[in-house]
PDB file of C-alpha atoms in Angstrom:
ATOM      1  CA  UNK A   1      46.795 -41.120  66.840  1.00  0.00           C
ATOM      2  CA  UNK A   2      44.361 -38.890  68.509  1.00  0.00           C
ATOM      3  CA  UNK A   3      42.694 -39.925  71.736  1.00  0.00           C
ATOM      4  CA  UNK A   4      40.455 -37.305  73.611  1.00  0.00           C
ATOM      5  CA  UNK A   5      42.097 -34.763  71.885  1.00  0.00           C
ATOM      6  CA  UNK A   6      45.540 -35.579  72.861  1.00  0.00           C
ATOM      7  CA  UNK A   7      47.972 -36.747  69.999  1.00  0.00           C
ATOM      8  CA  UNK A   8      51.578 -37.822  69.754  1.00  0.00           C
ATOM      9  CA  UNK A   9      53.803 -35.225  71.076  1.00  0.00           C
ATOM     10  CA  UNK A  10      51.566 -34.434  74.078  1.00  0.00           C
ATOM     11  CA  UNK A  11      51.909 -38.207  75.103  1.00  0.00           C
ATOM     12  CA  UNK A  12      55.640 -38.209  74.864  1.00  0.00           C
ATOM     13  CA  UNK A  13      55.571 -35.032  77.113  1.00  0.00           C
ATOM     14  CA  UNK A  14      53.079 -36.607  79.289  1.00  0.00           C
ATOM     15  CA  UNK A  15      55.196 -39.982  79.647  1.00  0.00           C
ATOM     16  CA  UNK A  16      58.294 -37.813  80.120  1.00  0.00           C
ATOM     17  CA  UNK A  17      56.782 -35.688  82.917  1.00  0.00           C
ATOM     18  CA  UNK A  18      55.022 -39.056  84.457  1.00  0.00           C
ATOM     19  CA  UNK A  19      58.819 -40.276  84.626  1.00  0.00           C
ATOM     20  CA  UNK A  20      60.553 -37.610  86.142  1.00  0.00           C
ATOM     21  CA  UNK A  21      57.122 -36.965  88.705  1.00  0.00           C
ATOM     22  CA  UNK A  22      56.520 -40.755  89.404  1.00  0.00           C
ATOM     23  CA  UNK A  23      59.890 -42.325  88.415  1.00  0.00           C
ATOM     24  CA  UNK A  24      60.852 -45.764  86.672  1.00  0.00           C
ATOM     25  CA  UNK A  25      59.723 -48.190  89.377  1.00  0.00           C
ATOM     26  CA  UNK A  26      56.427 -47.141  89.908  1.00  0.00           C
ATOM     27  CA  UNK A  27      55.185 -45.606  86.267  1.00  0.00           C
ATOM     28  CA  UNK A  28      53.791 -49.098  84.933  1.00  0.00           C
ATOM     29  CA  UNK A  29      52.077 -50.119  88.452  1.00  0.00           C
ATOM     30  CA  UNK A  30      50.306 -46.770  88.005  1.00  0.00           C
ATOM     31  CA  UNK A  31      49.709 -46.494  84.467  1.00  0.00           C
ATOM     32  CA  UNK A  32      48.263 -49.946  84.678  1.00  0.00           C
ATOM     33  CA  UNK A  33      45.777 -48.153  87.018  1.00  0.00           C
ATOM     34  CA  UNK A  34      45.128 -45.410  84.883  1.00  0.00           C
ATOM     35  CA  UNK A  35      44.354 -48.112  82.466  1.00  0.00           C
ATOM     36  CA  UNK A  36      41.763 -49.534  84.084  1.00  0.00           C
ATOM     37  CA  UNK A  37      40.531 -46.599  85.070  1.00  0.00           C
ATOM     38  CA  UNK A  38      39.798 -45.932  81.528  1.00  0.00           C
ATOM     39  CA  UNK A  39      38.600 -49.275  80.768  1.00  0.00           C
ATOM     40  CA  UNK A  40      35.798 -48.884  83.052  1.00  0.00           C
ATOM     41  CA  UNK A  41      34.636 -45.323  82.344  1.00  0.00           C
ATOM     42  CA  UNK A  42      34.257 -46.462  78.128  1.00  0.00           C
ATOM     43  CA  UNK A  43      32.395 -49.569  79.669  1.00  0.00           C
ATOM     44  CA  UNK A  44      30.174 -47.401  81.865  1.00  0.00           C
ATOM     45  CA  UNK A  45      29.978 -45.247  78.740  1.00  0.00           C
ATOM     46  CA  UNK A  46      29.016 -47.829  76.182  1.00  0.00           C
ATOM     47  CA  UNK A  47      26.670 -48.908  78.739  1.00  0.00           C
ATOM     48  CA  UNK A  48      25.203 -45.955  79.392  1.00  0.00           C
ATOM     49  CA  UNK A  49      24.324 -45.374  76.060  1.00  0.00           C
ATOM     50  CA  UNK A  50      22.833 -49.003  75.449  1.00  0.00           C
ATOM     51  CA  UNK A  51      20.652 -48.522  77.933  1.00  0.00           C
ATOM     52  CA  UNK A  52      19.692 -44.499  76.638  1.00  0.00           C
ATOM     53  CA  UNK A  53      19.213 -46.053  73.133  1.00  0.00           C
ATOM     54  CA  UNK A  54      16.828 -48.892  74.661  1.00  0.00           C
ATOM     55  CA  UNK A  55      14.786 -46.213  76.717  1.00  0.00           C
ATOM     56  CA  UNK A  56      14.430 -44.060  73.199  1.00  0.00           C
ATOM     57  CA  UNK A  57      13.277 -47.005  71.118  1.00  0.00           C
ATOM     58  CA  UNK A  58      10.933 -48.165  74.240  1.00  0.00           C
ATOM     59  CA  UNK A  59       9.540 -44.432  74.609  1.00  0.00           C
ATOM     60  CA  UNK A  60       9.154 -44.496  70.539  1.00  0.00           C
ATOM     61  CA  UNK A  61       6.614 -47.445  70.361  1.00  0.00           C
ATOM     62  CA  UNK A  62       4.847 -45.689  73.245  1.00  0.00           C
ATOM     63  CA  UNK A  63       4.289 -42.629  71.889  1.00  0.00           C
ATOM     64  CA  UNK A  64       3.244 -44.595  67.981  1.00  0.00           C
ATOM     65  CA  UNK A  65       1.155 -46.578  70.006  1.00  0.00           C
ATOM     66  CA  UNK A  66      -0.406 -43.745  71.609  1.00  0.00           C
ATOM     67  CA  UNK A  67      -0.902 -42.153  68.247  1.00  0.00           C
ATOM     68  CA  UNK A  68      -2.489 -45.198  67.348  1.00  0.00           C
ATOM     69  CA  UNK A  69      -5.093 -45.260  69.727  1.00  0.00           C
ATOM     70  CA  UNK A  70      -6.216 -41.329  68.703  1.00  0.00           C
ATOM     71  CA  UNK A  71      -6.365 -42.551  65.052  1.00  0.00           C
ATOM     72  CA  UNK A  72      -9.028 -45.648  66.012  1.00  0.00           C
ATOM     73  CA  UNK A  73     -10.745 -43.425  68.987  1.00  0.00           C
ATOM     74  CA  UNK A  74     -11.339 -40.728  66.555  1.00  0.00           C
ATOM     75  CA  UNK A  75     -13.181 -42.374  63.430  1.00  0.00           C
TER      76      UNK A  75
END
């Protein structure tokens, strides 16, 4: 398992240190937060890289469409 870098023993530590900092009662009310958190930044992420992909394919036919136009303006 390797998420952003971060792999098995630096979770444990991280879930150790959340417990002792946050305690019991409150760790699963705020990791559910933290999981949402992250939920919505990859869905902004995928998102913003739909949209990129969409602007580079639009910006693609532009400029073969410009290129195009030279070809038939110039013979």
């Amino acid at each position: 398992m390797d998420f952003l870098g971060i792999g098995v023993p630096e979770v444990v530590v991280i879930i150790i240190l959340a417990l002792i900092f946050i305690g019991p009662r409150d760790l699963p009310r705020i990791a559910a937060r933290a999981g949402k958190f992250l939920r919505d930044i990859r869905m902004m992420s995928e998102g913003f890289t739909t949209e990129w992909r969409r602007e580079m394919a639009a910006l693609s036919q532009v400029e073969e469409l410009k290129e195009l136009k030279e070809e038939l303006t110039s013979t």
